[in-house]
mmCIF file with all atom_site columns, C-alpha atoms in Angstrom:
data_model
loop_
_atom_site.group_PDB
_atom_site.id
_atom_site.type_symbol
_atom_site.label_atom_id
_atom_site.label_alt_id
_atom_site.label_comp_id
_atom_site.label_asym_id
_atom_site.label_entity_id
_atom_site.label_seq_id
_atom_site.pdbx_PDB_ins_code
_atom_site.Cartn_x
_atom_site.Cartn_y
_atom_site.Cartn_z
_atom_site.occupancy
_atom_site.B_iso_or_equiv
_atom_site.pdbx_formal_charge
_atom_site.auth_seq_id
_atom_site.auth_comp_id
_atom_site.auth_asym_id
_atom_site.auth_atom_id
_atom_site.pdbx_PDB_model_num
ATOM 1   C CA . MET A 1 1   ? 1.668   1.463  -75.018 1.00 52.00 ? 1   MET A CA 1
ATOM 2   C CA . ASP A 1 2   ? -1.308  0.422  -72.886 1.00 57.00 ? 2   ASP A CA 1
ATOM 3   C CA . LEU A 1 3   ? -2.193  3.010  -70.176 1.00 58.00 ? 3   LEU A CA 1
ATOM 4   C CA . HIS A 1 4   ? -5.062  1.008  -68.732 1.00 65.00 ? 4   HIS A CA 1
ATOM 5   C CA . PRO A 1 5   ? -2.946  -1.053 -66.256 1.00 64.00 ? 5   PRO A CA 1
ATOM 6   C CA . PHE A 1 6   ? -1.139  2.113  -65.166 1.00 57.00 ? 6   PHE A CA 1
ATOM 7   C CA . ALA A 1 7   ? -4.396  3.998  -64.645 1.00 56.00 ? 7   ALA A CA 1
ATOM 8   C CA . ALA A 1 8   ? -5.887  1.057  -62.772 1.00 56.00 ? 8   ALA A CA 1
ATOM 9   C CA . ALA A 1 9   ? -2.865  0.958  -60.485 1.00 60.00 ? 9   ALA A CA 1
ATOM 10  C CA . THR A 1 10  ? -2.703  4.688  -59.787 1.00 64.00 ? 10  THR A CA 1
ATOM 11  C CA . ALA A 1 11  ? -6.415  5.520  -59.546 1.00 52.00 ? 11  ALA A CA 1
ATOM 12  C CA . PRO A 1 12  ? -6.833  4.252  -55.951 1.00 59.00 ? 12  PRO A CA 1
ATOM 13  C CA . ALA A 1 13  ? -3.773  6.246  -54.839 1.00 56.00 ? 13  ALA A CA 1
ATOM 14  C CA . LEU A 1 14  ? -5.122  9.375  -56.497 1.00 53.00 ? 14  LEU A CA 1
ATOM 15  C CA . VAL A 1 15  ? -8.559  8.936  -54.920 1.00 53.00 ? 15  VAL A CA 1
ATOM 16  C CA . TRP A 1 16  ? -6.934  8.340  -51.530 1.00 50.00 ? 16  TRP A CA 1
ATOM 17  C CA . ALA A 1 17  ? -4.789  11.496 -51.878 1.00 51.00 ? 17  ALA A CA 1
ATOM 18  C CA . VAL A 1 18  ? -7.813  13.628 -52.790 1.00 50.00 ? 18  VAL A CA 1
ATOM 19  C CA . HIS A 1 19  ? -9.824  12.170 -49.905 1.00 41.00 ? 19  HIS A CA 1
ATOM 20  C CA . THR A 1 20  ? -6.957  12.736 -47.444 1.00 48.00 ? 20  THR A CA 1
ATOM 21  C CA . GLY A 1 21  ? -6.642  16.351 -48.556 1.00 44.00 ? 21  GLY A CA 1
ATOM 22  C CA . TRP A 1 22  ? -10.375 16.882 -48.143 1.00 39.00 ? 22  TRP A CA 1
ATOM 23  C CA . LEU A 1 23  ? -10.305 15.344 -44.643 1.00 39.00 ? 23  LEU A CA 1
ATOM 24  C CA . SER A 1 24  ? -7.308  17.484 -43.661 1.00 41.00 ? 24  SER A CA 1
ATOM 25  C CA . ARG A 1 25  ? -9.098  20.663 -44.747 1.00 43.00 ? 25  ARG A CA 1
ATOM 26  C CA . ARG A 1 26  ? -12.254 19.618 -42.854 1.00 44.00 ? 26  ARG A CA 1
ATOM 27  C CA . LEU A 1 27  ? -10.249 18.907 -39.692 1.00 46.00 ? 27  LEU A CA 1
ATOM 28  C CA . ALA A 1 28  ? -8.450  22.245 -39.916 1.00 46.00 ? 28  ALA A CA 1
ATOM 29  C CA . ALA A 1 29  ? -11.785 24.042 -40.367 1.00 45.00 ? 29  ALA A CA 1
ATOM 30  C CA . ALA A 1 30  ? -13.263 22.196 -37.384 1.00 52.00 ? 30  ALA A CA 1
ATOM 31  C CA . ARG A 1 31  ? -10.430 23.485 -35.205 1.00 72.00 ? 31  ARG A CA 1
ATOM 32  C CA . ARG A 1 32  ? -11.209 27.123 -36.047 1.00 93.00 ? 32  ARG A CA 1
ATOM 33  C CA . ASP A 1 33  ? -14.142 29.069 -34.681 1.00 96.00 ? 33  ASP A CA 1
ATOM 34  C CA . PRO A 1 34  ? -16.206 30.182 -37.699 1.00 96.00 ? 34  PRO A CA 1
ATOM 35  C CA . LEU A 1 35  ? -17.047 33.608 -36.248 1.00 97.00 ? 35  LEU A CA 1
ATOM 36  C CA . THR A 1 36  ? -13.714 34.729 -34.825 1.00 97.00 ? 36  THR A CA 1
ATOM 37  C CA . GLY A 1 37  ? -11.213 32.593 -36.714 1.00 97.00 ? 37  GLY A CA 1
ATOM 38  C CA . LEU A 1 38  ? -9.517  31.659 -33.438 1.00 98.00 ? 38  LEU A CA 1
ATOM 39  C CA . LEU A 1 39  ? -8.819  28.079 -32.499 1.00 98.00 ? 39  LEU A CA 1
ATOM 40  C CA . THR A 1 40  ? -11.721 26.181 -30.951 1.00 97.00 ? 40  THR A CA 1
ATOM 41  C CA . ARG A 1 41  ? -11.407 24.616 -27.500 1.00 96.00 ? 41  ARG A CA 1
ATOM 42  C CA . ALA A 1 42  ? -10.192 21.305 -28.968 1.00 95.00 ? 42  ALA A CA 1
ATOM 43  C CA . GLY A 1 43  ? -7.791  22.913 -31.422 1.00 96.00 ? 43  GLY A CA 1
ATOM 44  C CA . TRP A 1 44  ? -6.388  25.286 -28.813 1.00 97.00 ? 44  TRP A CA 1
ATOM 45  C CA . THR A 1 45  ? -5.966  22.582 -26.178 1.00 97.00 ? 45  THR A CA 1
ATOM 46  C CA . ALA A 1 46  ? -4.018  20.285 -28.497 1.00 96.00 ? 46  ALA A CA 1
ATOM 47  C CA . ARG A 1 47  ? -1.632  23.047 -29.544 1.00 96.00 ? 47  ARG A CA 1
ATOM 48  C CA . ALA A 1 48  ? -1.391  24.540 -26.032 1.00 97.00 ? 48  ALA A CA 1
ATOM 49  C CA . GLU A 1 49  ? -0.318  21.179 -24.601 1.00 97.00 ? 49  GLU A CA 1
ATOM 50  C CA . ARG A 1 50  ? 2.560   21.061 -27.091 1.00 96.00 ? 50  ARG A CA 1
ATOM 51  C CA . LEU A 1 51  ? 3.553   24.683 -26.424 1.00 95.00 ? 51  LEU A CA 1
ATOM 52  C CA . LEU A 1 52  ? 3.430   24.131 -22.669 1.00 96.00 ? 52  LEU A CA 1
ATOM 53  C CA . ARG A 1 53  ? 5.764   21.122 -22.966 1.00 95.00 ? 53  ARG A CA 1
ATOM 54  C CA . ARG A 1 54  ? 8.142   23.296 -24.961 1.00 95.00 ? 54  ARG A CA 1
ATOM 55  C CA . TYR A 1 55  ? 8.103   26.299 -22.573 1.00 94.00 ? 55  TYR A CA 1
ATOM 56  C CA . PRO A 1 56  ? 7.081   25.001 -19.107 1.00 92.00 ? 56  PRO A CA 1
ATOM 57  C CA . GLY A 1 57  ? 9.159   27.581 -17.225 1.00 93.00 ? 57  GLY A CA 1
ATOM 58  C CA . THR A 1 58  ? 8.001   30.659 -19.136 1.00 95.00 ? 58  THR A CA 1
ATOM 59  C CA . ALA A 1 59  ? 4.427   29.822 -20.156 1.00 97.00 ? 59  ALA A CA 1
ATOM 60  C CA . THR A 1 60  ? 1.495   31.942 -19.020 1.00 97.00 ? 60  THR A CA 1
ATOM 61  C CA . VAL A 1 61  ? -2.130  30.876 -19.389 1.00 98.00 ? 61  VAL A CA 1
ATOM 62  C CA . LEU A 1 62  ? -4.882  33.491 -19.618 1.00 98.00 ? 62  LEU A CA 1
ATOM 63  C CA . LEU A 1 63  ? -8.612  33.018 -19.336 1.00 98.00 ? 63  LEU A CA 1
ATOM 64  C CA . ILE A 1 64  ? -10.656 35.973 -20.586 1.00 98.00 ? 64  ILE A CA 1
ATOM 65  C CA . ASP A 1 65  ? -14.360 36.681 -20.167 1.00 97.00 ? 65  ASP A CA 1
ATOM 66  C CA . LEU A 1 66  ? -15.960 39.733 -21.732 1.00 97.00 ? 66  LEU A CA 1
ATOM 67  C CA . ASP A 1 67  ? -17.736 41.968 -19.210 1.00 96.00 ? 67  ASP A CA 1
ATOM 68  C CA . GLY A 1 68  ? -21.142 43.317 -20.142 1.00 94.00 ? 68  GLY A CA 1
ATOM 69  C CA . PHE A 1 69  ? -21.395 41.222 -23.288 1.00 95.00 ? 69  PHE A CA 1
ATOM 70  C CA . LYS A 1 70  ? -25.016 40.230 -22.638 1.00 95.00 ? 70  LYS A CA 1
ATOM 71  C CA . GLY A 1 71  ? -25.895 43.910 -22.376 1.00 95.00 ? 71  GLY A CA 1
ATOM 72  C CA . ILE A 1 72  ? -24.408 44.586 -25.821 1.00 96.00 ? 72  ILE A CA 1
ATOM 73  C CA . ASN A 1 73  ? -26.438 41.741 -27.321 1.00 93.00 ? 73  ASN A CA 1
ATOM 74  C CA . ASP A 1 74  ? -29.645 42.714 -25.506 1.00 95.00 ? 74  ASP A CA 1
ATOM 75  C CA . THR A 1 75  ? -29.370 46.425 -26.259 1.00 95.00 ? 75  THR A CA 1
ATOM 76  C CA . HIS A 1 76  ? -27.879 46.501 -29.751 1.00 96.00 ? 76  HIS A CA 1
ATOM 77  C CA . GLY A 1 77  ? -28.606 43.029 -31.142 1.00 96.00 ? 77  GLY A CA 1
ATOM 78  C CA . HIS A 1 78  ? -26.603 39.985 -32.097 1.00 95.00 ? 78  HIS A CA 1
ATOM 79  C CA . ALA A 1 79  ? -24.772 41.700 -34.938 1.00 97.00 ? 79  ALA A CA 1
ATOM 80  C CA . ALA A 1 80  ? -23.290 44.111 -32.381 1.00 97.00 ? 80  ALA A CA 1
ATOM 81  C CA . GLY A 1 81  ? -22.451 41.187 -30.124 1.00 97.00 ? 81  GLY A CA 1
ATOM 82  C CA . ASP A 1 82  ? -20.727 39.395 -32.993 1.00 97.00 ? 82  ASP A CA 1
ATOM 83  C CA . LEU A 1 83  ? -18.741 42.538 -33.714 1.00 97.00 ? 83  LEU A CA 1
ATOM 84  C CA . ALA A 1 84  ? -17.648 42.725 -30.062 1.00 98.00 ? 84  ALA A CA 1
ATOM 85  C CA . LEU A 1 85  ? -16.592 39.071 -30.156 1.00 98.00 ? 85  LEU A CA 1
ATOM 86  C CA . THR A 1 86  ? -14.634 39.444 -33.380 1.00 98.00 ? 86  THR A CA 1
ATOM 87  C CA . ALA A 1 87  ? -12.957 42.644 -32.157 1.00 98.00 ? 87  ALA A CA 1
ATOM 88  C CA . ALA A 1 88  ? -11.912 40.961 -28.909 1.00 98.00 ? 88  ALA A CA 1
ATOM 89  C CA . ALA A 1 89  ? -10.686 37.924 -30.855 1.00 98.00 ? 89  ALA A CA 1
ATOM 90  C CA . GLU A 1 90  ? -8.657  40.055 -33.271 1.00 98.00 ? 90  GLU A CA 1
ATOM 91  C CA . ARG A 1 91  ? -7.062  41.995 -30.423 1.00 98.00 ? 91  ARG A CA 1
ATOM 92  C CA . LEU A 1 92  ? -6.259  38.856 -28.439 1.00 98.00 ? 92  LEU A CA 1
ATOM 93  C CA . GLY A 1 93  ? -4.979  37.073 -31.530 1.00 97.00 ? 93  GLY A CA 1
ATOM 94  C CA . ALA A 1 94  ? -2.716  39.978 -32.480 1.00 97.00 ? 94  ALA A CA 1
ATOM 95  C CA . TRP A 1 95  ? -1.407  40.250 -28.920 1.00 97.00 ? 95  TRP A CA 1
ATOM 96  C CA . SER A 1 96  ? -0.635  36.537 -28.572 1.00 96.00 ? 96  SER A CA 1
ATOM 97  C CA . SER A 1 97  ? 0.487   35.704 -32.116 1.00 90.00 ? 97  SER A CA 1
ATOM 98  C CA . ARG A 1 98  ? 4.198   36.411 -31.647 1.00 86.00 ? 98  ARG A CA 1
ATOM 99  C CA . GLN A 1 99  ? 4.615   34.341 -28.498 1.00 89.00 ? 99  GLN A CA 1
ATOM 100 C CA . GLY A 1 100 ? 1.761   31.883 -28.299 1.00 95.00 ? 100 GLY A CA 1
ATOM 101 C CA . LEU A 1 101 ? -1.767  31.134 -29.362 1.00 97.00 ? 101 LEU A CA 1
ATOM 102 C CA . ALA A 1 102 ? -5.318  32.193 -28.633 1.00 98.00 ? 102 ALA A CA 1
ATOM 103 C CA . GLY A 1 103 ? -8.639  30.408 -28.761 1.00 98.00 ? 103 GLY A CA 1
ATOM 104 C CA . ARG A 1 104 ? -12.330 30.847 -28.170 1.00 98.00 ? 104 ARG A CA 1
ATOM 105 C CA . LEU A 1 105 ? -13.760 28.507 -25.579 1.00 96.00 ? 105 LEU A CA 1
ATOM 106 C CA . GLY A 1 106 ? -17.331 29.466 -26.443 1.00 93.00 ? 106 GLY A CA 1
ATOM 107 C CA . GLY A 1 107 ? -19.733 32.326 -25.882 1.00 95.00 ? 107 GLY A CA 1
ATOM 108 C CA . ASP A 1 108 ? -17.716 35.305 -24.704 1.00 97.00 ? 108 ASP A CA 1
ATOM 109 C CA . GLU A 1 109 ? -14.863 33.300 -23.180 1.00 97.00 ? 109 GLU A CA 1
ATOM 110 C CA . PHE A 1 110 ? -11.398 33.273 -24.660 1.00 98.00 ? 110 PHE A CA 1
ATOM 111 C CA . VAL A 1 111 ? -8.116  31.640 -23.736 1.00 98.00 ? 111 VAL A CA 1
ATOM 112 C CA . ALA A 1 112 ? -4.460  32.186 -24.525 1.00 98.00 ? 112 ALA A CA 1
ATOM 113 C CA . LEU A 1 113 ? -1.117  30.600 -23.784 1.00 98.00 ? 113 LEU A CA 1
ATOM 114 C CA . VAL A 1 114 ? 1.987   32.691 -24.304 1.00 97.00 ? 114 VAL A CA 1
ATOM 115 C CA . HIS A 1 115 ? 5.610   32.434 -23.274 1.00 93.00 ? 115 HIS A CA 1
ATOM 116 C CA . ASP A 1 116 ? 8.077   35.112 -22.259 1.00 87.00 ? 116 ASP A CA 1
ATOM 117 C CA . THR A 1 117 ? 5.417   37.650 -21.325 1.00 90.00 ? 117 THR A CA 1
ATOM 118 C CA . ASP A 1 118 ? 5.652   40.334 -18.676 1.00 92.00 ? 118 ASP A CA 1
ATOM 119 C CA . ASP A 1 119 ? 3.408   42.765 -16.815 1.00 93.00 ? 119 ASP A CA 1
ATOM 120 C CA . ASN A 1 120 ? 3.801   45.420 -19.522 1.00 95.00 ? 120 ASN A CA 1
ATOM 121 C CA . ARG A 1 121 ? 2.544   43.052 -22.231 1.00 95.00 ? 121 ARG A CA 1
ATOM 122 C CA . LEU A 1 122 ? -0.333  41.966 -19.979 1.00 96.00 ? 122 LEU A CA 1
ATOM 123 C CA . ALA A 1 123 ? -1.219  45.642 -19.466 1.00 97.00 ? 123 ALA A CA 1
ATOM 124 C CA . ASP A 1 124 ? -1.182  46.103 -23.251 1.00 97.00 ? 124 ASP A CA 1
ATOM 125 C CA . LEU A 1 125 ? -3.710  43.278 -23.606 1.00 97.00 ? 125 LEU A CA 1
ATOM 126 C CA . HIS A 1 126 ? -5.874  44.754 -20.854 1.00 97.00 ? 126 HIS A CA 1
ATOM 127 C CA . ARG A 1 127 ? -5.902  48.132 -22.635 1.00 98.00 ? 127 ARG A CA 1
ATOM 128 C CA . ALA A 1 128 ? -6.689  46.528 -25.999 1.00 98.00 ? 128 ALA A CA 1
ATOM 129 C CA . LEU A 1 129 ? -9.616  44.559 -24.570 1.00 98.00 ? 129 LEU A CA 1
ATOM 130 C CA . HIS A 1 130 ? -11.033 47.715 -22.985 1.00 98.00 ? 130 HIS A CA 1
ATOM 131 C CA . GLU A 1 131 ? -11.115 49.862 -26.127 1.00 98.00 ? 131 GLU A CA 1
ATOM 132 C CA . PRO A 1 132 ? -14.638 50.551 -27.410 1.00 97.00 ? 132 PRO A CA 1
ATOM 133 C CA . VAL A 1 133 ? -15.934 48.951 -30.601 1.00 97.00 ? 133 VAL A CA 1
ATOM 134 C CA . LEU A 1 134 ? -17.626 51.135 -33.198 1.00 96.00 ? 134 LEU A CA 1
ATOM 135 C CA . TYR A 1 135 ? -21.001 49.732 -34.280 1.00 97.00 ? 135 TYR A CA 1
ATOM 136 C CA . LEU A 1 136 ? -23.133 51.711 -36.756 1.00 96.00 ? 136 LEU A CA 1
ATOM 137 C CA . GLY A 1 137 ? -21.405 54.903 -35.659 1.00 95.00 ? 137 GLY A CA 1
ATOM 138 C CA . THR A 1 138 ? -21.956 54.186 -31.963 1.00 94.00 ? 138 THR A CA 1
ATOM 139 C CA . PRO A 1 139 ? -19.036 53.314 -29.704 1.00 96.00 ? 139 PRO A CA 1
ATOM 140 C CA . LEU A 1 140 ? -19.885 50.215 -27.670 1.00 96.00 ? 140 LEU A CA 1
ATOM 141 C CA . PRO A 1 141 ? -17.969 49.636 -24.453 1.00 95.00 ? 141 PRO A CA 1
ATOM 142 C CA . LEU A 1 142 ? -15.765 46.570 -24.516 1.00 96.00 ? 142 LEU A CA 1
ATOM 143 C CA . ALA A 1 143 ? -14.349 45.248 -21.262 1.00 96.00 ? 143 ALA A CA 1
ATOM 144 C CA . ALA A 1 144 ? -12.864 41.984 -20.084 1.00 97.00 ? 144 ALA A CA 1
ATOM 145 C CA . SER A 1 145 ? -11.866 40.175 -16.930 1.00 97.00 ? 145 SER A CA 1
ATOM 146 C CA . ILE A 1 146 ? -8.522  38.454 -17.423 1.00 98.00 ? 146 ILE A CA 1
ATOM 147 C CA . GLY A 1 147 ? -7.298  35.646 -15.192 1.00 98.00 ? 147 GLY A CA 1
ATOM 148 C CA . VAL A 1 148 ? -3.585  34.960 -15.400 1.00 98.00 ? 148 VAL A CA 1
ATOM 149 C CA . CYS A 1 149 ? -1.587  31.901 -14.337 1.00 97.00 ? 149 CYS A CA 1
ATOM 150 C CA . HIS A 1 150 ? 2.190   31.770 -14.653 1.00 97.00 ? 150 HIS A CA 1
ATOM 151 C CA . VAL A 1 151 ? 2.814   28.061 -15.106 1.00 97.00 ? 151 VAL A CA 1
ATOM 152 C CA . ALA A 1 152 ? 6.180   28.266 -13.294 1.00 96.00 ? 152 ALA A CA 1
ATOM 153 C CA . ASP A 1 153 ? 4.199   29.073 -10.099 1.00 96.00 ? 153 ASP A CA 1
ATOM 154 C CA . LEU A 1 154 ? 2.446   25.694 -10.222 1.00 97.00 ? 154 LEU A CA 1
ATOM 155 C CA . ASP A 1 155 ? 3.730   22.537 -8.544  1.00 96.00 ? 155 ASP A CA 1
ATOM 156 C CA . ARG A 1 156 ? 3.668   20.832 -11.955 1.00 94.00 ? 156 ARG A CA 1
ATOM 157 C CA . PRO A 1 157 ? 3.276   22.295 -15.450 1.00 95.00 ? 157 PRO A CA 1
ATOM 158 C CA . VAL A 1 158 ? -0.120  20.848 -16.359 1.00 96.00 ? 158 VAL A CA 1
ATOM 159 C CA . LEU A 1 159 ? -2.493  22.740 -18.657 1.00 98.00 ? 159 LEU A CA 1
ATOM 160 C CA . ALA A 1 160 ? -5.634  21.731 -16.737 1.00 97.00 ? 160 ALA A CA 1
ATOM 161 C CA . ASP A 1 161 ? -4.136  23.075 -13.500 1.00 98.00 ? 161 ASP A CA 1
ATOM 162 C CA . ALA A 1 162 ? -3.087  26.332 -15.156 1.00 98.00 ? 162 ALA A CA 1
ATOM 163 C CA . LEU A 1 163 ? -6.575  26.780 -16.617 1.00 98.00 ? 163 LEU A CA 1
ATOM 164 C CA . ALA A 1 164 ? -8.158  26.164 -13.207 1.00 98.00 ? 164 ALA A CA 1
ATOM 165 C CA . VAL A 1 165 ? -5.944  28.809 -11.570 1.00 98.00 ? 165 VAL A CA 1
ATOM 166 C CA . ALA A 1 166 ? -6.544  31.314 -14.397 1.00 98.00 ? 166 ALA A CA 1
ATOM 167 C CA . ASP A 1 167 ? -10.295 30.640 -14.156 1.00 98.00 ? 167 ASP A CA 1
ATOM 168 C CA . ALA A 1 168 ? -10.344 31.261 -10.391 1.00 98.00 ? 168 ALA A CA 1
ATOM 169 C CA . ARG A 1 169 ? -8.368  34.488 -10.815 1.00 97.00 ? 169 ARG A CA 1
ATOM 170 C CA . MET A 1 170 ? -10.645 35.631 -13.638 1.00 97.00 ? 170 MET A CA 1
ATOM 171 C CA . TYR A 1 171 ? -13.707 35.139 -11.416 1.00 94.00 ? 171 TYR A CA 1
ATOM 172 C CA . GLU A 1 172 ? -12.003 37.046 -8.571  1.00 95.00 ? 172 GLU A CA 1
ATOM 173 C CA . ILE A 1 173 ? -11.532 39.992 -10.936 1.00 93.00 ? 173 ILE A CA 1
ATOM 174 C CA . LYS A 1 174 ? -15.058 39.672 -12.315 1.00 88.00 ? 174 LYS A CA 1
ATOM 175 C CA . GLY A 1 175 ? -16.372 39.762 -8.732  1.00 84.00 ? 175 GLY A CA 1
ATOM 176 C CA . ARG A 1 176 ? -14.509 43.017 -8.076  1.00 79.00 ? 176 ARG A CA 1
ATOM 177 C CA . HIS A 1 177 ? -16.097 44.561 -11.202 1.00 68.00 ? 177 HIS A CA 1
ATOM 178 C CA . ARG A 1 178 ? -19.585 43.796 -9.884  1.00 68.00 ? 178 ARG A CA 1
ATOM 179 C CA . ARG A 1 179 ? -19.106 45.654 -6.582  1.00 60.00 ? 179 ARG A CA 1
#
Protein backbone atom coordinates (compact mmCIF):
# COMPACT_ATOMS: atom_id res chain seq x y z
CA MET A 1 0.00 0.00 0.00
CA ASP A 2 1.46 3.35 -1.08
CA LEU A 3 0.83 6.15 1.48
CA HIS A 4 2.55 8.84 -0.55
CA PRO A 5 -0.55 9.86 -2.61
CA PHE A 6 -2.65 9.90 0.56
CA ALA A 7 -0.11 12.04 2.41
CA ALA A 8 0.19 14.38 -0.55
CA ALA A 9 -3.58 14.79 -0.64
CA THR A 10 -4.06 15.35 3.08
CA ALA A 11 -1.00 17.47 3.89
CA PRO A 12 -2.49 20.75 2.59
CA ALA A 13 -5.68 20.16 4.60
CA LEU A 14 -3.66 19.46 7.73
CA VAL A 15 -1.52 22.57 7.25
CA TRP A 16 -4.66 24.64 6.65
CA ALA A 17 -6.31 23.27 9.82
CA VAL A 18 -3.24 24.06 11.94
CA HIS A 19 -3.00 27.56 10.44
CA THR A 20 -6.72 28.20 11.01
CA GLY A 21 -6.41 27.12 14.64
CA TRP A 22 -3.42 29.40 15.14
CA LEU A 23 -5.28 32.35 13.57
CA SER A 24 -8.35 31.67 15.73
CA ARG A 25 -6.25 31.69 18.90
CA ARG A 26 -4.51 34.93 17.82
CA LEU A 27 -7.86 36.60 17.10
CA ALA A 28 -9.28 35.52 20.46
CA ALA A 29 -6.18 36.87 22.23
CA ALA A 30 -6.45 40.17 20.35
CA ARG A 31 -10.00 40.59 21.65
CA ARG A 32 -8.88 40.31 25.29
CA ASP A 33 -7.06 43.01 27.20
CA PRO A 34 -3.74 41.49 28.32
CA LEU A 35 -3.75 43.20 31.73
CA THR A 36 -7.34 42.72 32.86
CA GLY A 37 -8.52 39.79 30.76
CA LEU A 38 -11.66 41.72 29.82
CA LEU A 39 -12.75 42.13 26.24
CA THR A 40 -11.06 44.93 24.30
CA ARG A 41 -13.11 47.72 22.72
CA ALA A 42 -13.41 45.80 19.43
CA GLY A 43 -14.20 42.48 21.07
CA TRP A 44 -16.74 44.02 23.44
CA THR A 45 -18.46 46.04 20.72
CA ALA A 46 -18.95 43.02 18.45
CA ARG A 47 -20.45 40.93 21.24
CA ALA A 48 -22.46 43.83 22.71
CA GLU A 49 -24.12 44.48 19.35
CA ARG A 50 -25.32 40.86 19.27
CA LEU A 51 -26.50 40.96 22.90
CA LEU A 52 -28.32 44.24 22.32
CA ARG A 53 -30.18 42.76 19.33
CA ARG A 54 -31.19 39.85 21.53
CA TYR A 55 -32.38 41.94 24.52
CA PRO A 56 -33.28 45.43 23.19
CA GLY A 57 -36.02 46.00 25.77
CA THR A 58 -34.04 44.99 28.86
CA ALA A 59 -30.45 45.94 28.00
CA THR A 60 -28.51 48.44 30.09
CA VAL A 61 -25.22 49.98 28.99
CA LEU A 62 -22.73 51.22 31.59
CA LEU A 63 -19.67 53.37 31.09
CA ILE A 64 -17.27 53.38 34.03
CA ASP A 65 -14.30 55.65 34.71
CA LEU A 66 -12.12 55.16 37.76
CA ASP A 67 -11.88 58.25 39.96
CA GLY A 68 -8.48 59.22 41.29
CA PHE A 69 -6.65 56.63 39.22
CA LYS A 70 -3.88 59.03 38.19
CA GLY A 71 -3.25 59.75 41.86
CA ILE A 72 -2.75 56.03 42.57
CA ASN A 73 -0.25 55.76 39.72
CA ASP A 74 1.57 58.97 40.66
CA THR A 75 1.74 58.22 44.38
CA HIS A 76 2.25 54.46 44.49
CA GLY A 77 3.58 53.61 41.02
CA HIS A 78 2.34 51.73 38.00
CA ALA A 79 2.23 48.37 39.75
CA ALA A 80 -0.35 49.83 42.15
CA GLY A 81 -2.23 51.30 39.22
CA ASP A 82 -2.24 47.94 37.46
CA LEU A 83 -3.57 46.33 40.63
CA ALA A 84 -6.38 48.91 40.80
CA LEU A 85 -7.25 48.25 37.15
CA THR A 86 -7.27 44.48 37.56
CA ALA A 87 -9.33 44.70 40.77
CA ALA A 88 -11.90 46.93 39.07
CA ALA A 89 -11.96 44.60 36.05
CA GLU A 90 -12.46 41.51 38.22
CA ARG A 91 -15.28 43.15 40.15
CA LEU A 92 -17.00 44.41 37.00
CA GLY A 93 -16.52 41.08 35.25
CA ALA A 94 -17.96 39.14 38.18
CA TRP A 95 -20.91 41.52 38.44
CA SER A 96 -21.76 41.39 34.73
CA SER A 97 -20.91 37.76 33.93
CA ARG A 98 -24.33 36.26 34.66
CA GLN A 99 -26.31 38.73 32.58
CA GLY A 100 -23.98 40.34 30.09
CA LEU A 101 -20.40 41.24 29.33
CA ALA A 102 -17.73 43.69 30.35
CA GLY A 103 -14.82 45.27 28.54
CA ARG A 104 -11.95 47.68 28.95
CA LEU A 105 -12.06 50.61 26.58
CA GLY A 106 -8.55 51.72 27.51
CA GLY A 107 -6.77 53.46 30.35
CA ASP A 108 -9.10 53.46 33.34
CA GLU A 109 -12.34 53.29 31.35
CA PHE A 110 -14.55 50.24 31.36
CA VAL A 111 -17.84 49.33 29.74
CA ALA A 112 -20.57 46.78 30.32
CA LEU A 113 -23.83 45.68 28.76
CA VAL A 114 -26.22 43.66 30.88
CA HIS A 115 -29.86 42.68 30.64
CA ASP A 116 -32.49 42.31 33.33
CA THR A 117 -30.68 44.51 35.84
CA ASP A 118 -32.23 46.69 38.51
CA ASP A 119 -31.25 49.46 40.91
CA ASN A 120 -30.19 46.96 43.59
CA ARG A 121 -27.73 45.26 41.23
CA LEU A 122 -26.42 48.66 40.10
CA ALA A 123 -25.91 49.59 43.77
CA ASP A 124 -24.00 46.33 44.26
CA LEU A 125 -21.65 47.29 41.41
CA HIS A 126 -21.21 50.78 42.85
CA ARG A 127 -20.26 49.30 46.24
CA ALA A 128 -17.86 46.80 44.66
CA LEU A 129 -16.09 49.51 42.65
CA HIS A 130 -15.68 51.63 45.79
CA GLU A 131 -13.99 49.00 47.96
CA PRO A 132 -10.30 49.71 48.63
CA VAL A 133 -7.56 47.63 47.04
CA LEU A 134 -4.76 46.29 49.23
CA TYR A 135 -1.32 47.08 47.81
CA LEU A 136 1.79 46.07 49.78
CA GLY A 137 -0.25 46.15 52.98
CA THR A 138 -1.67 49.60 52.24
CA PRO A 139 -5.34 50.03 51.37
CA LEU A 140 -5.67 52.18 48.25
CA PRO A 141 -8.96 53.95 47.66
CA LEU A 142 -10.83 52.74 44.62
CA ALA A 143 -13.72 54.79 43.28
CA ALA A 144 -15.61 55.00 40.02
CA SER A 145 -18.10 57.18 38.20
CA ILE A 146 -20.72 55.02 36.51
CA GLY A 147 -22.92 56.28 33.69
CA VAL A 148 -26.00 54.19 33.04
CA CYS A 149 -28.27 54.04 29.99
CA HIS A 150 -31.35 51.83 29.89
CA VAL A 151 -31.67 51.08 26.19
CA ALA A 152 -35.48 50.91 26.41
CA ASP A 153 -35.42 54.68 27.18
CA LEU A 154 -33.87 55.44 23.79
CA ASP A 155 -35.84 56.19 20.63
CA ARG A 156 -34.04 53.28 18.94
CA PRO A 157 -31.90 50.49 20.43
CA VAL A 158 -28.53 51.44 18.96
CA LEU A 159 -25.31 50.71 20.85
CA ALA A 160 -23.60 53.96 19.80
CA ASP A 161 -26.54 55.98 21.14
CA ALA A 162 -26.58 54.05 24.41
CA LEU A 163 -22.84 54.60 24.84
CA ALA A 164 -23.23 58.33 24.19
CA VAL A 165 -25.96 58.62 26.84
CA ALA A 166 -23.99 56.53 29.36
CA ASP A 167 -20.90 58.66 28.66
CA ALA A 168 -22.79 61.92 29.25
CA ARG A 169 -24.25 60.57 32.50
CA MET A 170 -20.85 59.33 33.64
CA TYR A 171 -19.36 62.80 33.11
CA GLU A 172 -22.28 64.39 35.01
CA ILE A 173 -21.46 62.15 37.98
CA LYS A 174 -17.73 62.77 37.64
CA GLY A 175 -18.44 66.52 37.69
CA ARG A 176 -20.36 66.16 40.96
CA HIS A 177 -17.39 64.31 42.51
CA ARG A 178 -15.08 67.22 41.71
CA ARG A 179 -17.18 69.83 43.55
